[in-house]
Amino acid sequence: MKLQKRCWHCRLLLLPIALLLLTCIFSCVQFIEYEYAELEVERYEQAQVLPVAAVSDYVIAVREFLGAAPTGAPTAPWEFYHYNAARSDAIGALRALPDTRDASCTARPYHLAAQRARVSIIIAFHNEARSALLRTVMTLYHRTPRRYLHELILIDDCSADVDLLPAMLNLKLPPFMRNSSTPQSPTTPTTNYASLHSSLNASNSAPTSQPQVTIKTARNTRRLGVIASRNRGARLVTGDYLLFLDSHCEVNVGWLEPLLERLAIGAVAVSPVLDSINAESLEYAASSKNLMGGFDWNLHFHWIPRTQSTQSQPQRRDQYNQQQQQQQQKQPAFGELSSETAYLQQFSWARRRFSEARIRRDTNSAATAFKSPTFAGGIFMISREWFFKLNGFNPLLETWGGESIEFSIKLWLCGGQIEIVPCSRVGHIFRKQHPFRFPNGSDSQTTYLRNSKIIAESWLDAYKYFFYASKPAAKRIAINSNDTEQSHQLRRALNCQPFSWYLQNVFPQLKLPNDDFIAFGALSSGELCLHISNHATGQLHMTSCFQNDVTHWYLHRQNSQLQASSGACLHVVADVPKRATPLSNATRSTHFRVVLRPCVDQDVGERGHNQKQTPSQRWLRRGGLLVHQQTQLCLDNPLSDVVVVSHCRNAAPSQLFRFAMELQRL
Ligand code: UDP
Ligand code: MN
């Protein structure tokens, strides 16, 4: 009985010991995890935007800066800026913003690299309202932990307001007044900003003794456009990461840490969610965290819902190649970040696995980073190493347009990846129209089309025909091999994937127009292509596939018509030859001729029975053969430039035809 009682005490003692042991084990696992990941945990601190308006010196300095009549001040501000510049001026340099993040973003720690990342921010601007640019800079300064904010690079792309940059640098406000890497004494007599400075900094807990942000500025003496200007800015970078921002943004609280966390665990390029600042009211509103960046076959940017993601997780190239052979591997859902995420350039698999698992535990799924085919607008962060490895923005693209789509495609194809991070919020004024002119007498459409053509010719392989099918006007735009050679060299040097990989693994939502066509593009047999040499007479012959404007053909899925880009259809007519021709017996004995005729409307509906109406225009794909359904004869190029129909012969090379785009297996 006594023994039993003692044991009862023992059990009582055992319970706390067991609990203690469990706690120890749990802490050890955590410690090992963080040790292993070599990441630091950064606790998010709720940033406060202080009532700046109360600080008189601050207000006066800003008012002076905004009020100084800029050279070339616009008489019609709306037309000039395409947003409400008066409202922007009234808001001033800094305002409180609604916290648009998911609640879980503020309640969790961020895992940042032990080695401090130095972030260089590049802002190229052309004709920006002073207040909008100032607010962009001020929000960056006040809502970015100083230890990461390495430098601000402002590139004035030949704005009418030539005094803007000098006036900004003369502002008696941080970060401008101490624009050097050496800390300045807080007892500067010019202003009592020291107290303001430290109180504003309470938001990011950066001690005032920390090095100041360096501001680098440059002005283009001639308009270069955003693409060349951003490249110019990038060349001035000395930090580890480049962050490209428009000049009418407001970064929101805690915007940087979530981006840095993703980069620290191996993401290659990251984008915040772009909250919307209304162009008229300048109201700040949350944007959906369920949208990713995409584009259509016109190469126009679109937001697309990420829930539509159906296909596989991007894979490592070796896995992809293996899968090409095996084809049966089932991949995790695209958009979901798995621990097996690809392309870990600087980080071990194990490190990624540990930290990724940790983050997943901490994060509400609505706040989890997700992969995106392109960046959210042109606002993204990438390591300097990756940016220059990819040769920056393609310098052959002009002024504005397509550069971030191009950069996204090349990033994915050449081993990188893009993530959108919903816990990071940056406001951007979305304008309905370009406020600026396009240089060299061009307009936005022509410039965009030319840029798109360069992108299509550089990266889309045979899928470029989808682009041309959507934008036939692009065919007439002259570009030469120099415009694409650099990209082709880069593709070879970095052993980049073909565009088909991007479609399969990154952007399966970009549907091929193969609902309409079985195949399309130039139609070749050997070295020669089927071409309409005379549209008036409908004369057909085989010609060099390298001939400019060689005819493109479209084999329709629904009605089996083989239609030329000019609109006419390939047709077979009975024709008994009067004289012997140099053709083979087999060819001659058919008594049929291939001609071009207006396409007969075969749509089902009005008259029904479409199958029987125009059998002479129906072509079937049988292996590499093009079989005329009614006669069961094959398209043939028996000699030189002649094209006929003849009896189908197994694997006869003269009957093997190939479209530039085959959309079904032959
Ligand atoms: N920009 C520039 N040079 C130009 C056109 C635009 O530096 O020739 C700047 C512009 O001031 C802005 C950024 O490039 O900071 C992106 O332009 P915009 O905001 O018009 O593009 P969107 O946001 O409509 O894509
Ligand atoms: Mn913009």
XYZ file of C-alpha atoms and ligand atoms in Angstrom:
692
model
C 0.000 0.000 0.000
C 2.871 2.337 0.937
C 4.728 1.398 -2.183
C 1.655 2.094 -4.245
C 1.323 5.560 -2.690
C 4.987 6.367 -3.455
C 4.489 5.323 -7.048
C 1.524 7.632 -7.234
C 3.846 10.502 -6.211
C 6.361 9.279 -8.776
C 3.726 9.537 -11.477
C 2.925 13.075 -10.424
C 6.595 13.953 -10.752
C 6.929 12.219 -14.081
C 4.312 14.409 -15.741
C 6.187 17.741 -15.467
C 9.444 15.991 -16.399
C 7.833 14.600 -19.520
C 6.435 18.001 -20.365
C 9.852 19.587 -19.875
C 11.433 16.960 -22.070
C 8.878 17.533 -24.798
C 9.452 21.290 -24.687
C 13.195 20.730 -24.928
C 12.811 18.445 -27.921
C 10.478 20.909 -29.629
C 12.854 23.825 -29.068
C 15.780 21.754 -30.280
C 13.942 20.867 -33.473
C 13.145 24.535 -33.989
C 16.707 25.493 -33.279
C 18.038 22.877 -35.667
C 15.573 24.008 -38.267
C 16.655 27.621 -38.073
C 20.291 26.654 -37.727
C 20.032 24.522 -40.752
C 18.226 27.068 -42.748
C 20.716 29.753 -41.748
C 17.833 32.108 -41.686
C 16.961 34.668 -39.154
C 13.537 35.227 -37.795
C 12.311 38.736 -38.196
C 9.309 39.660 -36.121
C 6.964 41.925 -37.926
C 6.331 45.113 -36.069
C 3.184 47.014 -36.742
C 4.297 50.134 -38.529
C 2.693 53.398 -37.627
C 2.461 56.256 -39.988
C 2.659 59.309 -37.844
C 0.639 62.415 -38.491
C 3.189 64.032 -40.670
C 0.999 67.056 -41.219
C 1.627 67.975 -37.610
C 5.301 68.453 -38.206
C 5.527 71.996 -39.476
C 9.032 71.979 -40.959
C 8.195 68.910 -42.839
C 5.042 70.413 -44.257
C 6.784 73.648 -45.217
C 9.613 71.853 -47.013
C 7.184 69.717 -48.955
C 5.006 72.706 -49.800
C 7.993 74.611 -51.113
C 9.069 71.675 -53.203
C 5.621 71.179 -54.692
C 4.894 74.852 -55.049
C 8.057 75.855 -56.905
C 6.638 76.284 -60.387
C 8.395 73.602 -62.333
C 9.755 74.421 -65.735
C 7.295 73.258 -68.335
C 4.430 72.976 -65.842
C 1.436 71.522 -67.658
C -1.518 73.732 -68.428
C -3.862 70.747 -68.534
C -2.644 68.506 -65.719
C -5.100 65.661 -66.333
C -4.036 65.301 -69.958
C -0.424 65.584 -68.888
C -0.426 63.032 -66.065
C -3.660 61.113 -66.555
C -4.259 61.196 -62.839
C -5.461 63.848 -60.433
C -2.251 65.789 -59.770
C -4.007 68.437 -57.608
C -5.302 65.704 -55.326
C -1.850 64.162 -55.253
C -0.342 67.518 -54.206
C -2.958 67.868 -51.490
C -2.070 64.472 -50.057
C 1.555 65.509 -49.787
C 4.550 63.337 -49.089
C 3.173 60.621 -46.874
C -0.200 59.417 -45.711
C -1.564 56.546 -43.691
C -2.729 53.657 -45.821
C -5.184 50.904 -45.013
C -3.379 47.723 -44.142
C -4.546 45.500 -46.962
C -2.715 42.340 -46.024
C -4.212 39.147 -44.757
C -4.228 39.114 -40.948
C -1.839 36.174 -40.924
C 0.839 38.338 -42.589
C 1.173 40.518 -39.521
C 0.989 37.740 -36.998
C 3.922 35.710 -38.144
C 7.684 35.981 -38.166
C 9.668 36.390 -41.372
C 12.680 34.270 -42.075
C 15.369 36.424 -43.543
C 18.900 35.589 -44.619
C 21.454 36.012 -41.867
C 23.560 38.023 -44.255
C 21.777 41.352 -44.750
C 20.365 41.773 -48.211
C 21.127 45.184 -49.670
C 18.219 46.360 -51.778
C 18.695 48.883 -54.577
C 15.502 50.512 -55.758
C 15.318 51.758 -59.324
C 12.678 54.266 -60.343
C 12.609 55.539 -63.899
C 10.198 58.374 -64.517
C 9.011 60.588 -67.284
C 6.818 63.619 -66.584
C 5.720 62.523 -63.136
C 3.936 64.938 -60.801
C 6.395 66.047 -58.117
C 4.104 64.959 -55.321
C 3.620 61.459 -56.765
C 7.336 60.890 -57.138
C 8.057 62.377 -53.719
C 5.460 60.124 -52.133
C 6.967 57.092 -53.844
C 10.351 57.931 -52.345
C 9.004 58.926 -48.926
C 6.949 55.769 -48.484
C 10.006 53.749 -49.396
C 12.115 55.623 -46.904
C 9.665 55.407 -44.050
C 8.314 51.933 -44.573
C 11.500 50.060 -45.394
C 13.852 48.826 -42.686
C 16.934 50.968 -43.141
C 19.349 48.088 -42.914
C 17.992 46.627 -46.152
C 17.431 49.852 -48.055
C 20.813 50.251 -49.665
C 20.218 52.870 -52.339
C 17.574 54.692 -54.324
C 18.273 55.230 -57.976
C 16.171 57.835 -59.739
C 16.403 58.081 -63.515
C 14.704 61.105 -65.013
C 13.793 60.094 -68.540
C 13.987 63.577 -69.980
C 10.984 65.012 -68.124
C 9.759 68.510 -68.947
C 10.310 69.473 -65.280
C 14.088 69.709 -65.550
C 14.426 71.067 -62.003
C 12.657 68.187 -60.348
C 15.677 66.113 -59.399
C 17.870 69.012 -58.223
C 14.968 70.410 -56.206
C 14.349 67.026 -54.636
C 17.983 66.617 -53.682
C 17.892 70.064 -52.082
C 14.904 69.176 -49.931
C 15.626 69.726 -46.273
C 14.088 66.398 -45.418
C 15.418 62.968 -44.901
C 16.324 61.006 -46.908
C 17.450 63.857 -49.150
C 19.206 66.083 -46.666
C 21.589 63.383 -45.566
C 22.146 61.915 -48.946
C 25.437 60.206 -48.313
C 26.495 56.946 -46.825
C 28.030 58.686 -43.808
C 25.580 59.326 -41.001
C 24.963 62.967 -40.359
C 24.768 64.506 -36.953
C 21.163 64.696 -35.758
C 21.891 68.190 -34.454
C 21.825 69.672 -37.914
C 20.769 73.278 -37.471
C 18.662 73.524 -40.617
C 15.632 71.822 -39.147
C 14.341 70.127 -36.090
C 13.789 67.033 -38.159
C 15.725 64.830 -35.710
C 12.687 64.187 -33.593
C 10.526 63.711 -36.632
C 13.106 61.416 -38.092
C 13.319 59.185 -35.066
C 9.590 59.108 -34.520
C 8.888 58.220 -38.110
C 11.511 55.586 -37.876
C 9.717 53.966 -35.009
C 7.780 52.223 -37.715
C 10.715 50.206 -38.867
C 12.775 50.262 -35.724
C 15.902 51.430 -37.534
C 18.290 53.173 -35.192
C 19.317 56.612 -36.393
C 22.945 55.609 -36.237
C 22.449 53.288 -39.195
C 23.921 54.291 -42.520
C 21.765 56.592 -44.578
C 20.265 55.676 -47.875
C 22.299 56.752 -50.837
C 20.309 58.458 -53.543
C 21.747 58.248 -57.016
C 20.214 60.297 -59.766
C 20.679 60.603 -63.497
C 18.842 62.454 -66.204
C 18.584 61.288 -69.801
C 19.325 64.208 -72.079
C 17.157 62.560 -74.690
C 14.087 60.444 -74.049
C 15.110 56.803 -73.844
C 11.905 55.215 -72.617
C 11.319 53.130 -69.524
C 13.176 50.081 -70.808
C 16.515 51.779 -71.483
C 16.072 53.988 -68.404
C 15.594 51.011 -66.104
C 18.635 49.371 -67.644
C 20.548 52.583 -67.050
C 19.466 52.562 -63.427
C 20.407 48.902 -63.074
C 23.946 49.650 -64.202
C 24.339 51.991 -61.214
C 23.324 49.330 -58.719
C 25.758 48.247 -56.015
C 23.285 46.293 -53.851
C 22.424 42.596 -53.932
C 18.847 42.957 -55.140
C 17.226 45.213 -57.724
C 13.703 46.399 -57.111
C 11.988 48.122 -60.030
C 9.230 50.503 -59.133
C 7.061 52.977 -61.024
C 7.257 56.604 -60.008
C 3.628 56.755 -58.776
C 3.623 54.097 -56.090
C 3.149 53.977 -52.334
C 4.684 51.020 -50.581
C 2.555 49.805 -47.716
C 3.634 48.734 -44.236
C 5.849 45.680 -43.995
C 6.127 45.411 -47.752
C 9.754 44.349 -47.990
C 10.194 41.534 -45.486
C 7.823 39.069 -47.187
C 9.642 39.613 -50.487
C 13.046 39.203 -48.871
C 11.910 36.038 -47.169
C 11.043 34.419 -50.475
C 14.364 35.477 -51.972
C 16.203 34.221 -48.900
C 14.838 30.748 -49.375
C 15.647 30.557 -53.049
C 12.979 32.355 -55.064
C 14.543 34.046 -58.056
C 12.196 36.974 -58.675
C 9.307 38.237 -56.599
C 6.483 40.694 -57.058
C 4.220 42.298 -54.464
C 0.466 42.430 -54.876
C -0.207 45.743 -56.584
C -2.926 47.531 -54.673
C -4.837 50.060 -56.661
C -4.619 53.815 -56.259
C -7.554 55.368 -58.058
C -6.373 57.819 -60.730
C -9.184 60.283 -59.951
C -9.649 60.135 -56.177
C -6.209 58.693 -55.320
C -7.977 56.367 -52.919
C -5.975 53.364 -51.940
C -7.771 50.017 -52.225
C -6.778 46.400 -51.789
C -6.342 44.308 -54.894
C -7.145 40.649 -55.098
C -4.465 38.346 -53.811
C -5.714 35.662 -56.141
C -4.523 37.128 -59.393
C -1.399 36.300 -61.259
C 0.198 37.962 -64.234
C -0.434 36.509 -67.660
C -0.852 37.547 -71.277
C -2.726 36.594 -74.418
C -1.498 35.726 -77.898
C -1.427 39.454 -78.726
C 1.257 39.579 -76.004
C -0.898 41.959 -73.992
C -0.668 41.701 -70.220
C -3.681 40.369 -68.286
C -4.444 39.537 -64.706
C -5.631 35.967 -64.497
C -7.135 34.127 -61.548
C -4.681 31.809 -59.925
C -7.399 29.327 -59.017
C -7.628 28.331 -62.639
C -4.236 26.747 -62.274
C -4.572 23.175 -63.213
C -1.231 22.022 -64.375
C 1.977 20.927 -62.967
C 4.487 22.591 -60.774
C 7.453 23.938 -62.681
C 10.168 21.388 -62.612
C 13.884 21.259 -62.807
C 15.074 20.834 -66.336
C 16.432 17.364 -65.821
C 13.110 16.335 -64.335
C 11.316 17.901 -67.252
C 13.447 16.037 -69.756
C 12.911 12.804 -67.890
C 9.218 13.456 -67.848
C 9.215 14.066 -71.561
C 10.333 10.459 -71.922
C 8.199 8.944 -69.217
C 5.087 11.176 -69.414
C 3.264 9.477 -66.590
C 4.547 11.362 -63.559
C 1.841 13.254 -61.710
C 2.932 16.691 -60.520
C 1.666 18.753 -57.603
C -0.736 21.523 -58.489
C 0.716 24.578 -60.133
C 0.628 27.663 -58.001
C 1.115 25.701 -54.816
C 4.656 26.030 -53.618
C 5.983 22.647 -52.757
C 9.127 21.858 -50.865
C 10.533 20.482 -54.084
C 10.549 23.841 -55.858
C 13.025 23.979 -58.646
C 16.112 25.937 -59.533
C 17.782 26.400 -56.252
C 20.768 28.294 -57.398
C 22.338 29.215 -54.131
C 20.427 27.188 -51.590
C 20.473 23.506 -50.836
C 17.368 21.409 -51.257
C 17.334 20.573 -47.625
C 17.493 24.200 -46.570
C 14.589 25.014 -48.781
C 12.589 22.113 -47.476
C 13.061 23.090 -43.856
C 12.260 26.744 -44.253
C 9.427 26.197 -46.698
C 7.773 23.801 -44.306
C 8.200 26.303 -41.520
C 6.658 29.118 -43.522
C 3.730 26.959 -44.507
C 3.020 26.348 -40.852
C 3.102 30.083 -40.172
C 1.098 31.250 -43.117
C -2.528 31.260 -43.899
C -2.889 29.760 -47.371
C -4.446 32.997 -48.615
C -1.182 34.708 -47.781
C 1.130 32.106 -49.263
C 3.362 33.127 -52.126
C 2.428 31.622 -55.470
C 4.056 31.231 -58.809
C 3.095 33.491 -61.647
C 3.785 33.364 -65.396
C 4.703 37.060 -65.438
C 5.286 39.863 -62.985
C 2.543 41.935 -61.462
C 2.996 44.950 -63.722
C 6.626 45.870 -64.061
C 7.211 45.967 -60.334
C 9.490 43.224 -59.109
C 12.632 42.357 -57.210
C 15.453 40.141 -58.452
C 19.056 39.506 -57.508
C 21.624 41.551 -59.357
C 23.286 38.352 -60.448
C 20.140 37.023 -62.135
C 19.248 40.321 -63.720
C 22.582 40.639 -65.464
C 22.806 36.961 -66.252
C 19.703 37.568 -68.370
C 21.225 40.734 -69.918
C 18.651 42.939 -68.183
C 15.696 44.240 -70.133
C 16.087 43.617 -73.834
C 17.675 46.876 -75.038
C 16.245 46.368 -78.509
C 12.726 46.915 -77.230
C 11.745 50.542 -77.595
C 10.307 53.120 -75.196
C 7.591 51.211 -73.340
C 5.837 47.906 -73.636
C 6.381 44.180 -73.480
C 9.597 44.362 -71.488
C 8.279 42.706 -68.370
C 6.541 39.979 -70.380
C 9.792 39.362 -72.204
C 11.795 39.396 -69.007
C 9.333 36.956 -67.415
C 9.505 34.530 -70.322
C 13.264 34.549 -70.435
C 13.514 34.231 -66.687
C 11.317 31.132 -66.630
C 12.832 29.548 -69.721
C 16.397 30.098 -68.595
C 16.055 28.545 -65.162
C 14.371 31.187 -62.994
C 10.915 31.556 -61.574
C 8.506 34.291 -60.515
C 6.455 34.467 -57.361
C 3.767 36.873 -56.248
C 3.854 37.464 -52.515
C 0.439 38.487 -51.114
C 1.870 39.672 -47.793
C 3.750 42.385 -49.658
C 1.569 45.289 -50.777
C 2.512 48.184 -53.004
C 0.003 50.747 -54.208
C 0.199 51.878 -57.832
C -1.767 54.517 -59.713
C -3.389 52.615 -62.548
C -3.956 54.914 -65.483
C -6.348 54.262 -68.309
C -4.138 55.810 -70.944
C -0.536 56.639 -71.626
C 0.019 60.260 -70.775
C 3.267 60.377 -72.712
C 4.109 60.609 -76.363
C 6.201 57.998 -78.097
C 9.431 59.328 -79.570
C 10.569 59.169 -83.203
C 7.100 59.887 -84.532
C 5.871 56.476 -83.414
C 2.726 55.735 -81.429
C 2.041 53.356 -78.588
C 0.449 50.699 -80.798
C 3.218 50.561 -83.374
C 5.884 50.570 -80.693
C 4.117 47.844 -78.739
C 3.602 45.779 -81.871
C 7.232 46.052 -82.876
C 8.379 45.124 -79.375
C 5.949 42.203 -79.362
C 7.245 40.982 -82.703
C 10.804 40.992 -81.370
C 9.627 39.033 -78.326
C 7.706 36.536 -80.481
C 10.637 36.033 -82.848
C 13.076 35.751 -79.956
C 11.250 33.424 -77.582
C 8.059 31.911 -78.936
C 9.541 29.417 -81.419
C 6.841 28.196 -83.792
C 4.199 29.490 -81.361
C 4.962 32.876 -82.856
C 2.408 31.916 -85.490
C -0.277 32.221 -82.843
C 0.961 35.740 -82.265
C 0.892 36.502 -85.997
C -2.527 34.898 -86.276
C -3.749 37.305 -83.570
C -1.797 40.295 -84.828
C -1.471 39.988 -88.612
C -0.322 43.627 -88.749
C 2.882 42.564 -87.019
C 3.906 40.711 -90.186
C 4.362 44.011 -91.961
C 6.634 45.470 -89.289
C 10.234 45.263 -90.370
C 12.715 43.809 -87.950
C 15.962 42.104 -88.825
C 18.046 39.278 -87.462
C 20.034 41.673 -85.257
C 16.846 42.338 -83.315
C 16.602 38.722 -82.247
C 20.185 37.471 -82.424
C 21.120 38.590 -78.894
C 18.198 36.704 -77.405
C 18.964 33.612 -79.461
C 22.565 33.757 -78.255
C 21.358 34.054 -74.662
C 19.073 31.057 -75.137
C 21.987 29.002 -76.388
C 24.416 30.250 -73.736
C 22.052 29.530 -70.849
C 20.643 26.400 -72.419
C 17.135 27.781 -72.031
C 14.013 25.689 -72.469
C 11.804 25.922 -75.562
C 8.608 27.944 -75.271
C 6.590 24.704 -75.197
C 8.050 24.086 -71.732
C 6.672 27.395 -70.502
C 3.251 26.524 -71.884
C 3.235 23.109 -70.289
C 4.736 23.972 -66.938
C 4.273 27.632 -66.202
C 1.377 29.021 -68.164
C -1.031 26.212 -69.093
C -3.839 28.770 -68.935
C -2.597 30.253 -72.198
C -4.749 28.146 -74.432
C -3.543 27.278 -77.893
C -5.998 28.231 -80.584
C -6.134 24.580 -81.533
C -9.849 24.508 -81.005
C -9.907 26.040 -84.452
C -6.904 24.539 -86.217
C -5.212 21.171 -86.510
C -2.096 22.767 -87.921
C -1.001 26.062 -89.349
C 1.899 28.172 -90.613
C 4.153 27.708 -93.624
C 3.537 24.311 -95.283
C 6.772 22.668 -96.334
C 7.850 19.566 -98.140
C 11.601 19.180 -97.784
C 13.161 22.604 -98.320
C 10.222 24.023 -100.245
C 6.983 25.608 -99.134
C 3.560 25.740 -100.760
C 3.114 29.298 -101.914
C 0.563 31.405 -103.766
C 2.680 33.143 -106.354
C -0.137 35.105 -107.889
C -3.155 35.974 -105.805
C -5.127 37.259 -108.784
C -4.867 33.995 -110.715
C -4.545 31.791 -107.636
C -1.363 30.287 -109.011
C 0.290 27.813 -106.670
C 3.786 26.483 -106.614
C 6.514 25.314 -104.258
C 9.085 27.915 -103.347
C 11.923 28.451 -100.900
C 10.623 28.497 -97.345
C 12.961 31.429 -96.663
C 11.220 33.622 -99.189
C 9.760 36.695 -97.554
C 6.068 36.417 -96.879
C 5.811 32.788 -97.858
C 2.135 31.769 -97.646
C 0.783 30.542 -94.305
C -1.878 27.824 -94.321
C -4.481 26.942 -91.718
C -5.960 23.443 -91.540
C -9.347 23.918 -89.860
C -10.392 21.416 -87.258
C -14.148 21.707 -87.808
C -14.524 21.662 -91.570
C -11.098 20.338 -92.659
C -10.547 23.216 -95.047
C -6.980 24.157 -95.834
C -7.085 27.918 -95.940
C -4.369 30.323 -97.023
C -3.642 33.482 -95.065
C -5.126 35.390 -98.007
C -8.469 33.726 -97.230
C -8.818 31.286 -100.154
C -8.972 27.506 -99.784
C -7.066 24.654 -101.372
C -9.462 22.886 -103.689
C -9.240 19.865 -106.018
C -10.852 19.858 -109.454
C -11.142 17.133 -112.083
C -8.898 17.925 -115.013
C -7.928 15.437 -117.708
C -4.528 16.510 -118.997
C -4.473 16.911 -122.786
C -0.783 16.320 -123.213
C 1.682 14.071 -121.496
C 3.480 15.886 -118.755
C 6.854 15.005 -117.322
C 5.092 13.717 -114.215
C 5.092 10.082 -113.151
C 2.314 7.759 -114.260
C 0.874 7.678 -110.811
C 0.632 11.456 -110.757
C -0.729 11.796 -114.258
C -3.329 9.084 -113.885
C -5.212 11.009 -111.240
C -6.703 13.576 -113.639
C -7.131 15.984 -110.787
C -5.603 19.363 -110.179
C -4.943 21.393 -107.041
C -6.298 24.888 -107.323
C -7.177 27.807 -105.110
C -10.840 28.685 -104.743
C -12.852 30.927 -102.427
C -13.592 28.993 -99.270
C -17.110 27.578 -99.244
C -18.816 28.366 -96.005
C -19.173 25.013 -94.347
C -20.594 26.121 -91.053
C -23.183 23.761 -89.759
C -26.456 25.456 -88.978
C -28.096 27.237 -91.846
C -28.185 24.377 -94.303
C -26.835 21.553 -92.177
C -25.101 18.541 -93.777
C -21.887 20.472 -94.021
C -19.946 17.258 -94.499
C -21.343 16.743 -97.972
C -21.480 20.256 -99.333
C -17.859 20.852 -100.266
C -15.980 17.605 -100.140
C -13.546 19.054 -102.651
C -12.201 21.372 -99.959
C -11.735 18.794 -97.211
C -8.217 17.696 -96.300
C -7.228 15.084 -93.771
C -3.949 14.713 -91.951
C -2.677 11.150 -92.077
C 0.811 10.985 -90.624
C 2.800 13.474 -92.676
C 0.399 13.172 -95.606
C -2.283 15.632 -96.601
C -5.088 13.531 -98.019
C -7.852 15.028 -100.091
C -10.903 13.367 -98.600
C -13.130 13.107 -101.659
C -10.537 11.657 -104.050
C -8.337 10.005 -101.421
C -5.352 11.489 -103.270
C -2.336 13.018 -101.568
C -0.785 16.428 -101.956
C 2.484 15.882 -103.772
C 5.556 17.812 -104.857
C 6.873 15.369 -107.447
C 9.461 17.683 -108.937
C 10.898 21.175 -108.667
C 8.161 23.701 -107.890
C 5.191 21.607 -109.059
C 2.348 20.775 -106.682
C -0.261 18.166 -107.561
C -2.425 15.457 -106.022
C -1.427 11.880 -106.662
C -2.115 8.383 -105.355
C -0.901 8.118 -101.802
C 2.296 6.139 -101.489
C 3.679 4.991 -98.198
C 6.299 7.375 -96.902
C 6.972 8.957 -100.294
C 9.141 11.968 -99.401
C 7.461 14.124 -102.046
C 4.120 13.601 -100.256
C 5.369 14.440 -96.789
C 4.206 17.908 -95.792
C 4.795 19.717 -92.551
C 3.127 22.794 -91.102
C 5.195 25.204 -89.057
C 2.704 24.531 -86.236
C 1.424 21.003 -85.902
C -1.177 20.989 -83.169
C -1.853 17.307 -83.103
C 0.413 14.309 -83.088
C 1.224 13.109 -86.608
N 8.450 55.937 -67.988
C 9.694 56.379 -68.368
N 9.913 56.702 -69.679
C 8.947 56.570 -70.630
C 7.688 56.067 -70.242
C 7.468 55.757 -68.904
O 10.592 56.497 -67.541
O 9.196 56.863 -71.780
C 8.222 55.575 -66.592
C 6.940 56.099 -65.973
O 7.142 57.402 -65.460
C 6.663 55.066 -64.904
C 7.196 53.773 -65.526
O 8.069 54.165 -66.554
O 7.386 55.326 -63.731
C 6.101 52.898 -66.101
O 5.291 53.634 -66.972
P 3.714 53.702 -66.786
O 3.396 53.971 -65.369
O 3.164 54.671 -67.773
O 3.319 52.232 -67.169
P 2.074 51.406 -66.627
O 2.055 51.521 -65.150
O 0.894 51.995 -67.279
O 2.390 50.016 -67.079
Mn 2.633 52.867 -63.728
